[in-house]
C-alpha positions as YAML, in Angstrom:
chain: A
units: angstrom
residues:
- id: 1
  name: MET
  ca: [-36.59, 27.29, -18.72]
- id: 2
  name: ASP
  ca: [-38.64, 24.90, -20.39]
- id: 3
  name: TRP
  ca: [-40.02, 24.07, -16.77]
- id: 4
  name: ALA
  ca: [-40.77, 27.80, -16.41]
- id: 5
  name: ILE
  ca: [-42.85, 28.56, -19.52]
- id: 6
  name: LYS
  ca: [-44.82, 24.71, -19.76]
- id: 7
  name: GLU
  ca: [-45.57, 24.41, -16.44]
- id: 8
  name: ARG
  ca: [-45.95, 27.98, -14.79]
- id: 9
  name: GLY
  ca: [-46.90, 30.08, -18.42]
- id: 10
  name: TYR
  ca: [-44.06, 32.40, -18.04]
- id: 11
  name: SER
  ca: [-43.30, 33.73, -21.20]
- id: 12
  name: GLN
  ca: [-40.22, 33.47, -23.35]
- id: 13
  name: ARG
  ca: [-39.02, 36.52, -22.22]
- id: 14
  name: ARG
  ca: [-39.88, 36.65, -18.31]
- id: 15
  name: ALA
  ca: [-38.39, 32.91, -18.02]
- id: 16
  name: CYS
  ca: [-35.23, 34.41, -20.22]
- id: 17
  name: GLY
  ca: [-34.91, 37.30, -17.78]
- id: 18
  name: LEU
  ca: [-35.79, 35.31, -14.31]
- id: 19
  name: ALA
  ca: [-32.45, 32.81, -15.52]
- id: 20
  name: GLY
  ca: [-30.75, 35.31, -16.13]
- id: 21
  name: ILE
  ca: [-29.89, 34.57, -19.69]
- id: 22
  name: SER
  ca: [-30.80, 36.27, -24.08]
- id: 23
  name: PRO
  ca: [-33.62, 34.86, -24.90]
- id: 24
  name: ARG
  ca: [-31.55, 34.50, -28.59]
- id: 25
  name: VAL
  ca: [-29.49, 32.03, -26.12]
- id: 26
  name: TYR
  ca: [-32.42, 30.05, -25.52]
- id: 27
  name: ARG
  ca: [-33.55, 29.95, -29.13]
- id: 28
  name: TYR
  ca: [-30.29, 28.63, -30.53]
- id: 29
  name: ARG
  ca: [-30.38, 25.45, -32.23]
- id: 30
  name: SER
  ca: [-26.72, 24.11, -33.00]
- id: 31
  name: THR
  ca: [-26.07, 23.20, -36.65]
- id: 32
  name: ARG
  ca: [-22.76, 20.80, -35.06]
- id: 33
  name: PRO
  ca: [-22.78, 17.30, -36.97]
- id: 34
  name: ASP
  ca: [-23.28, 14.64, -34.14]
- id: 35
  name: ASP
  ca: [-20.20, 12.98, -35.76]
- id: 36
  name: ALA
  ca: [-21.50, 9.46, -34.98]
- id: 37
  name: PRO
  ca: [-19.13, 6.95, -37.28]
- id: 38
  name: ILE
  ca: [-16.53, 8.96, -36.38]
- id: 39
  name: ARG
  ca: [-17.28, 8.90, -32.67]
- id: 40
  name: GLU
  ca: [-17.49, 5.16, -32.90]
- id: 41
  name: ARG
  ca: [-14.52, 4.63, -34.94]
- id: 42
  name: LEU
  ca: [-12.42, 6.63, -31.93]
- id: 43
  name: ARG
  ca: [-14.23, 4.61, -29.58]
- id: 44
  name: ALA
  ca: [-12.89, 1.51, -30.96]
- id: 45
  name: LEU
  ca: [-9.21, 2.45, -31.44]
- id: 46
  name: ALA
  ca: [-9.10, 4.12, -27.88]
- id: 47
  name: SER
  ca: [-9.92, 0.68, -26.68]
- id: 48
  name: GLU
  ca: [-7.77, -1.56, -28.97]
- id: 49
  name: ARG
  ca: [-4.65, 1.05, -27.84]
- id: 50
  name: ARG
  ca: [-5.22, 2.41, -24.42]
- id: 51
  name: TRP
  ca: [-2.09, 4.34, -24.04]
- id: 52
  name: PHE
  ca: [-2.54, 6.02, -27.35]
- id: 53
  name: GLY
  ca: [-3.11, 9.96, -26.93]
- id: 54
  name: TYR
  ca: [-5.28, 11.59, -29.62]
- id: 55
  name: ARG
  ca: [-2.09, 12.77, -31.57]
- id: 56
  name: ARG
  ca: [-1.92, 9.36, -32.28]
- id: 57
  name: LEU
  ca: [-5.07, 8.03, -32.51]
- id: 58
  name: HIS
  ca: [-5.32, 11.24, -35.20]
- id: 59
  name: ILE
  ca: [-2.95, 9.61, -37.08]
- id: 60
  name: LEU
  ca: [-4.72, 6.33, -36.98]
- id: 61
  name: LEU
  ca: [-8.12, 7.83, -38.35]
- id: 62
  name: LYS
  ca: [-5.92, 9.64, -41.38]
- id: 63
  name: ARG
  ca: [-4.53, 6.48, -42.56]
- id: 64
  name: GLU
  ca: [-8.12, 5.02, -42.75]
- id: 65
  name: GLY
  ca: [-9.06, 7.74, -44.82]
- id: 66
  name: ILE
  ca: [-11.12, 10.05, -41.83]
- id: 67
  name: GLU
  ca: [-9.95, 14.16, -42.80]
- id: 68
  name: LEU
  ca: [-10.26, 15.54, -39.60]
- id: 69
  name: ASN
  ca: [-8.85, 18.71, -38.24]
- id: 70
  name: HIS
  ca: [-6.96, 17.85, -35.05]
- id: 71
  name: LYS
  ca: [-8.87, 20.74, -32.59]
- id: 72
  name: LYS
  ca: [-11.84, 18.95, -33.43]
- id: 73
  name: LEU
  ca: [-10.51, 15.74, -32.74]
- id: 74
  name: TYR
  ca: [-9.49, 16.47, -29.51]
- id: 75
  name: LYS
  ca: [-12.92, 18.25, -28.69]
- id: 76
  name: LEU
  ca: [-14.19, 14.90, -29.46]
- id: 77
  name: TYR
  ca: [-12.00, 12.96, -27.59]
- id: 78
  name: LYS
  ca: [-12.42, 15.15, -24.37]
- id: 79
  name: GLU
  ca: [-16.43, 14.83, -24.74]
- id: 80
  name: GLU
  ca: [-16.00, 10.91, -24.93]
- id: 81
  name: GLN
  ca: [-13.66, 11.06, -21.81]
- id: 82
  name: LEU
  ca: [-10.84, 9.06, -23.65]
- id: 83
  name: THR
  ca: [-8.03, 10.51, -21.98]
- id: 84
  name: VAL
  ca: [-4.93, 8.59, -20.94]
- id: 85
  name: ARG
  ca: [-4.69, 8.20, -17.69]
- id: 86
  name: LYS
  ca: [-1.31, 9.16, -15.95]
- id: 87
  name: ARG
  ca: [0.75, 6.41, -14.96]
- id: 88
  name: GLY
  ca: [0.88, 5.61, -11.29]
- id: 89
  name: GLY
  ca: [3.58, 4.56, -9.61]
- id: 90
  name: ARG
  ca: [5.58, 1.34, -9.26]
- id: 91
  name: LYS
  ca: [3.06, -2.01, -8.93]
- id: 92
  name: ARG
  ca: [1.88, -2.77, -5.59]
- id: 93
  name: ALA
  ca: [1.12, -6.16, -4.13]
- id: 94
  name: LEU
  ca: [-2.19, -5.82, -2.11]
- id: 95
  name: GLY
  ca: [-2.33, -8.92, -0.31]
- id: 96
  name: THR
  ca: [-5.29, -9.21, 1.94]
- id: 97
  name: ARG
  ca: [-7.65, -6.24, 2.21]
- id: 98
  name: ALA
  ca: [-9.93, -8.12, 4.89]
- id: 99
  name: PRO
  ca: [-10.62, -6.36, 8.07]
- id: 100
  name: MET
  ca: [-7.63, -7.47, 10.49]
- id: 101
  name: THR
  ca: [-8.75, -8.49, 13.71]
- id: 102
  name: ILE
  ca: [-6.92, -8.87, 17.42]
- id: 103
  name: PRO
  ca: [-4.69, -12.04, 17.55]
- id: 104
  name: GLN
  ca: [-5.57, -14.71, 20.12]
- id: 105
  name: GLY
  ca: [-2.61, -16.97, 20.42]
- id: 106
  name: GLN
  ca: [1.28, -17.09, 19.45]
- id: 107
  name: ASN
  ca: [2.34, -16.87, 15.95]
- id: 108
  name: GLN
  ca: [-1.07, -15.75, 14.36]
- id: 109
  name: ARG
  ca: [0.59, -12.65, 13.23]
- id: 110
  name: TRP
  ca: [3.79, -11.32, 12.59]
- id: 111
  name: SER
  ca: [4.69, -7.68, 11.52]
- id: 112
  name: LEU
  ca: [7.57, -6.43, 10.71]
- id: 113
  name: ASP
  ca: [9.30, -3.26, 9.33]
- id: 114
  name: PHE
  ca: [13.13, -1.94, 8.75]
- id: 115
  name: VAL
  ca: [15.22, 0.85, 10.98]
- id: 116
  name: SER
  ca: [18.02, 2.94, 9.76]
- id: 117
  name: ASP
  ca: [21.23, 3.82, 11.77]
- id: 118
  name: ALA
  ca: [24.91, 5.10, 11.08]
- id: 119
  name: LEU
  ca: [28.24, 3.90, 12.13]
- id: 120
  name: VAL
  ca: [30.75, 6.26, 13.80]
- id: 121
  name: ASP
  ca: [32.17, 6.74, 10.31]
- id: 122
  name: GLY
  ca: [29.28, 7.31, 8.34]
- id: 123
  name: ARG
  ca: [28.69, 3.77, 6.98]
- id: 124
  name: ARG
  ca: [24.44, 3.20, 6.76]
- id: 125
  name: PHE
  ca: [23.02, 0.43, 8.09]
- id: 126
  name: ARG
  ca: [19.53, -1.42, 8.14]
- id: 127
  name: ILE
  ca: [17.42, -3.05, 11.15]
- id: 128
  name: LEU
  ca: [14.89, -5.79, 10.40]
- id: 129
  name: CYS
  ca: [12.65, -5.66, 13.26]
- id: 130
  name: VAL
  ca: [10.08, -9.21, 13.77]
- id: 131
  name: ILE
  ca: [7.23, -8.99, 16.06]
- id: 132
  name: ASP
  ca: [4.51, -11.53, 17.67]
- id: 133
  name: ASP
  ca: [1.85, -9.23, 17.70]
- id: 134
  name: PHE
  ca: [0.31, -11.23, 20.53]
- id: 135
  name: SER
  ca: [3.18, -11.56, 22.98]
- id: 136
  name: ARG
  ca: [4.58, -8.70, 21.39]
- id: 137
  name: GLU
  ca: [8.09, -10.59, 21.50]
- id: 138
  name: CYS
  ca: [10.70, -9.40, 19.05]
- id: 139
  name: LEU
  ca: [11.80, -12.85, 16.81]
- id: 140
  name: ALA
  ca: [14.19, -11.02, 15.29]
- id: 141
  name: THR
  ca: [16.60, -7.21, 14.92]
- id: 142
  name: VAL
  ca: [18.82, -8.27, 11.73]
- id: 143
  name: VAL
  ca: [21.50, -5.88, 11.54]
- id: 144
  name: ASP
  ca: [22.94, -5.95, 8.22]
- id: 145
  name: ASN
  ca: [24.35, -2.64, 5.38]
- id: 146
  name: SER
  ca: [21.48, -4.09, 3.00]
- id: 147
  name: ILE
  ca: [18.48, -6.77, 3.85]
- id: 148
  name: SER
  ca: [17.11, -7.83, 0.49]
- id: 149
  name: GLY
  ca: [13.87, -10.09, -0.09]
- id: 150
  name: VAL
  ca: [16.64, -13.13, -0.43]
- id: 151
  name: ARG
  ca: [17.48, -12.91, 2.91]
- id: 152
  name: VAL
  ca: [13.80, -11.87, 4.82]
- id: 153
  name: ALA
  ca: [12.79, -14.85, 3.54]
- id: 154
  name: ARG
  ca: [15.73, -17.05, 4.80]
- id: 155
  name: GLU
  ca: [15.53, -15.50, 7.94]
- id: 156
  name: PHE
  ca: [11.90, -16.17, 8.52]
- id: 157
  name: ASP
  ca: [12.78, -19.70, 7.72]
- id: 158
  name: ARG
  ca: [15.12, -19.36, 10.65]
- id: 159
  name: ILE
  ca: [12.57, -18.06, 13.01]
- id: 160
  name: ALA
  ca: [10.62, -20.69, 12.03]
- id: 161
  name: GLU
  ca: [12.95, -23.42, 12.98]
- id: 162
  name: MET
  ca: [12.29, -22.64, 16.37]
- id: 163
  name: ARG
  ca: [8.66, -21.62, 16.43]
- id: 164
  name: GLY
  ca: [6.76, -22.76, 13.65]
- id: 165
  name: TYR
  ca: [5.20, -20.39, 10.61]
- id: 166
  name: PRO
  ca: [2.93, -17.76, 11.14]
- id: 167
  name: CYS
  ca: [-0.65, -17.52, 10.03]
- id: 168
  name: MET
  ca: [0.03, -14.15, 8.55]
- id: 169
  name: VAL
  ca: [2.24, -11.17, 7.92]
- id: 170
  name: VAL
  ca: [2.34, -7.58, 8.26]
- id: 171
  name: SER
  ca: [4.07, -4.91, 6.23]
- id: 172
  name: ASP
  ca: [4.17, -2.46, 3.99]
- id: 173
  name: ASN
  ca: [5.19, -2.18, 0.41]
- id: 174
  name: GLY
  ca: [8.78, -1.97, 0.42]
- id: 175
  name: THR
  ca: [10.41, -3.11, -2.50]
- id: 176
  name: GLU
  ca: [12.01, -5.76, -0.47]
- id: 177
  name: LEU
  ca: [9.06, -6.96, 0.68]
- id: 178
  name: THR
  ca: [6.97, -7.31, -2.71]
- id: 179
  name: SER
  ca: [9.89, -9.22, -4.44]
- id: 180
  name: ASN
  ca: [9.42, -12.08, -6.31]
- id: 181
  name: ALA
  ca: [11.65, -14.24, -3.92]
- id: 182
  name: LEU
  ca: [9.12, -12.99, -0.83]
- id: 183
  name: LEU
  ca: [5.91, -13.63, -2.72]
- id: 184
  name: GLN
  ca: [7.21, -17.07, -4.02]
- id: 185
  name: TRP
  ca: [8.12, -17.41, -0.40]
- id: 186
  name: GLN
  ca: [4.35, -16.78, 0.87]
- id: 187
  name: GLU
  ca: [3.15, -19.19, -1.62]
- id: 188
  name: GLU
  ca: [5.37, -21.74, -0.99]
- id: 189
  name: ARG
  ca: [4.92, -21.71, 2.78]
- id: 190
  name: CYS
  ca: [0.98, -20.71, 2.54]
- id: 191
  name: VAL
  ca: [1.56, -17.65, 4.39]
- id: 192
  name: GLU
  ca: [-1.10, -15.24, 4.24]
- id: 193
  name: TRP
  ca: [0.29, -11.68, 4.12]
- id: 194
  name: HIS
  ca: [-1.05, -8.35, 4.59]
- id: 195
  name: TYR
  ca: [0.44, -5.29, 2.94]
- id: 196
  name: ILE
  ca: [-0.94, -1.86, 4.62]
- id: 197
  name: ALA
  ca: [-2.24, 1.04, 2.75]
- id: 198
  name: PRO
  ca: [0.44, 3.11, 1.53]
- id: 199
  name: GLY
  ca: [1.83, 6.39, 3.98]
- id: 200
  name: LYS
  ca: [-0.21, 4.51, 6.95]
- id: 201
  name: PRO
  ca: [2.29, 3.41, 9.57]
- id: 202
  name: MET
  ca: [-0.73, 2.78, 12.11]
- id: 203
  name: GLN
  ca: [-1.74, 0.07, 10.33]
- id: 204
  name: ASN
  ca: [1.20, -1.48, 11.31]
- id: 205
  name: GLY
  ca: [1.33, -0.31, 14.76]
- id: 206
  name: PHE
  ca: [2.36, -3.06, 16.44]
- id: 207
  name: VAL
  ca: [6.16, -3.01, 15.14]
- id: 208
  name: GLU
  ca: [6.12, 0.84, 14.46]
- id: 209
  name: SER
  ca: [5.78, 0.89, 18.32]
- id: 210
  name: PHE
  ca: [8.76, -1.87, 18.87]
- id: 211
  name: ASN
  ca: [11.09, 0.61, 16.54]
- id: 212
  name: GLY
  ca: [10.27, 3.67, 18.47]
- id: 213
  name: ARG
  ca: [11.06, 2.12, 21.65]
- id: 214
  name: LEU
  ca: [14.33, 0.42, 19.87]
- id: 215
  name: ARG
  ca: [15.49, 3.84, 18.76]
- id: 216
  name: ASP
  ca: [14.67, 6.00, 21.89]
- id: 217
  name: GLU
  ca: [16.14, 3.07, 23.90]
- id: 218
  name: TYR
  ca: [18.62, 2.05, 22.01]
- id: 219
  name: LEU
  ca: [19.95, 3.80, 19.04]
- id: 220
  name: ASN
  ca: [19.60, 7.10, 20.04]
- id: 221
  name: GLU
  ca: [21.98, 5.94, 23.63]
- id: 222
  name: HIS
  ca: [24.94, 4.19, 21.53]
- id: 223
  name: LEU
  ca: [27.62, 4.99, 19.25]
- id: 224
  name: PHE
  ca: [28.59, 1.49, 16.83]
- id: 225
  name: ARG
  ca: [32.07, 1.39, 15.33]
- id: 226
  name: SER
  ca: [31.04, -1.48, 13.25]
- id: 227
  name: TYR
  ca: [28.60, -4.13, 12.15]
- id: 228
  name: SER
  ca: [30.05, -7.12, 14.44]
- id: 229
  name: GLN
  ca: [29.22, -4.29, 17.64]
- id: 230
  name: ALA
  ca: [25.92, -3.18, 16.48]
- id: 231
  name: ARG
  ca: [24.67, -6.42, 15.96]
- id: 232
  name: ARG
  ca: [25.86, -7.83, 18.81]
- id: 233
  name: ILE
  ca: [24.56, -4.62, 21.34]
- id: 234
  name: ILE
  ca: [21.18, -4.73, 19.52]
- id: 235
  name: GLU
  ca: [21.09, -8.44, 20.21]
- id: 236
  name: THR
  ca: [21.51, -7.75, 23.97]
- id: 237
  name: TRP
  ca: [18.82, -5.14, 23.54]
- id: 238
  name: ARG
  ca: [16.08, -7.59, 22.06]
- id: 239
  name: HIS
  ca: [17.14, -10.47, 24.89]
- id: 240
  name: ASP
  ca: [16.14, -7.41, 27.12]
- id: 241
  name: TYR
  ca: [13.18, -6.03, 25.66]
- id: 242
  name: ASN
  ca: [11.67, -9.90, 25.62]
- id: 243
  name: THR
  ca: [12.43, -11.30, 28.94]
- id: 244
  name: GLU
  ca: [12.82, -8.27, 31.41]
- id: 245
  name: ARG
  ca: [11.79, -4.99, 30.18]
- id: 246
  name: PRO
  ca: [7.87, -4.20, 31.64]
- id: 247
  name: HIS
  ca: [5.50, -3.54, 28.51]
- id: 248
  name: THR
  ca: [2.16, -1.50, 30.06]
- id: 249
  name: SER
  ca: [-0.07, -3.22, 27.37]
- id: 250
  name: LEU
  ca: [0.78, -6.91, 28.75]
- id: 251
  name: GLY
  ca: [-0.21, -5.64, 32.24]
- id: 252
  name: GLY
  ca: [3.38, -4.84, 33.39]
- id: 253
  name: LEU
  ca: [4.48, -8.33, 32.15]
- id: 254
  name: SER
  ca: [7.35, -8.81, 29.61]
- id: 255
  name: PRO
  ca: [6.51, -10.35, 26.40]
- id: 256
  name: LYS
  ca: [8.46, -13.67, 27.37]
- id: 257
  name: GLU
  ca: [6.31, -13.80, 30.80]
- id: 258
  name: PHE
  ca: [3.24, -13.42, 28.82]
- id: 259
  name: ALA
  ca: [3.88, -15.92, 26.58]
- id: 260
  name: THR
  ca: [4.60, -18.32, 29.60]
- id: 261
  name: ARG
  ca: [1.21, -17.51, 31.20]
- id: 262
  name: SER
  ca: [-0.94, -17.39, 28.11]
- id: 263
  name: ASN
  ca: [0.71, -21.02, 27.15]
- id: 264
  name: GLN
  ca: [-0.13, -22.30, 31.03]
- id: 265
  name: ASP
  ca: [-3.46, -20.77, 30.93]
- id: 266
  name: HIS
  ca: [-4.06, -22.24, 27.49]
- id: 267
  name: ASN
  ca: [-3.16, -25.53, 29.18]
- id: 268
  name: GLN
  ca: [-5.40, -25.35, 31.88]
- id: 269
  name: ASN
  ca: [-8.70, -24.56, 30.12]
- id: 270
  name: ARG
  ca: [-8.04, -27.30, 27.36]
- id: 271
  name: PRO
  ca: [-10.35, -29.96, 27.43]
- id: 272
  name: TYR
  ca: [-8.87, -33.55, 28.43]
- id: 273
  name: LEU
  ca: [-10.10, -36.56, 25.78]
...
């Protein structure tokens, strides 16, 4: 409106007509006070009490002798954008958010996830699957009715006794994997941990692919009568997966064959001192 009147020389009536408003609306000037002292105090209280809504802040202002209608206070509260944010879900460990590189050797990166199934009598059990992302080798399939963060850390130490600790571990944000026990394990073993974004299982694709093979080729083909039977049968399949089953992404080699050939190539290309 001001631009049309000043720059184009339009009359006020014509400019208002083009904008579709009444000249009376354009000429109106608010007589409402700016309430600067109240706004300043409201912002100060809100910064001190970040989880207080406008009702509690109203009580605090009253205690200080500032009489204000609750409707007006709410309007000031909204204008100052002091609305309390809704609490999100539980606190999640963030881990590393740097872009993930393709591993070029064993133990550079492990990934893990859980798979669930049930016995014939309906009792549920979980399988902790640990994969070496370089060779696709399944390092462990731990079967139990409950697997805590302490148990996960213990299984990692058991695997590390045979092949050493990884440089990085990739997982989702499950409660077991963000427990204090596992966070302490990461710190003590100096192992970097990458938590994938919630709801993005494709960011943990190696172990997700393994889980699909495990379910399609074995879990859906067998009935388990006890935990011991499930452990025995799944361990047999894990050994077959590592040593016999050809992997298309490894050029038709099994994970063990691929790892052995990779170690041989590395030793041949290593310079002599």
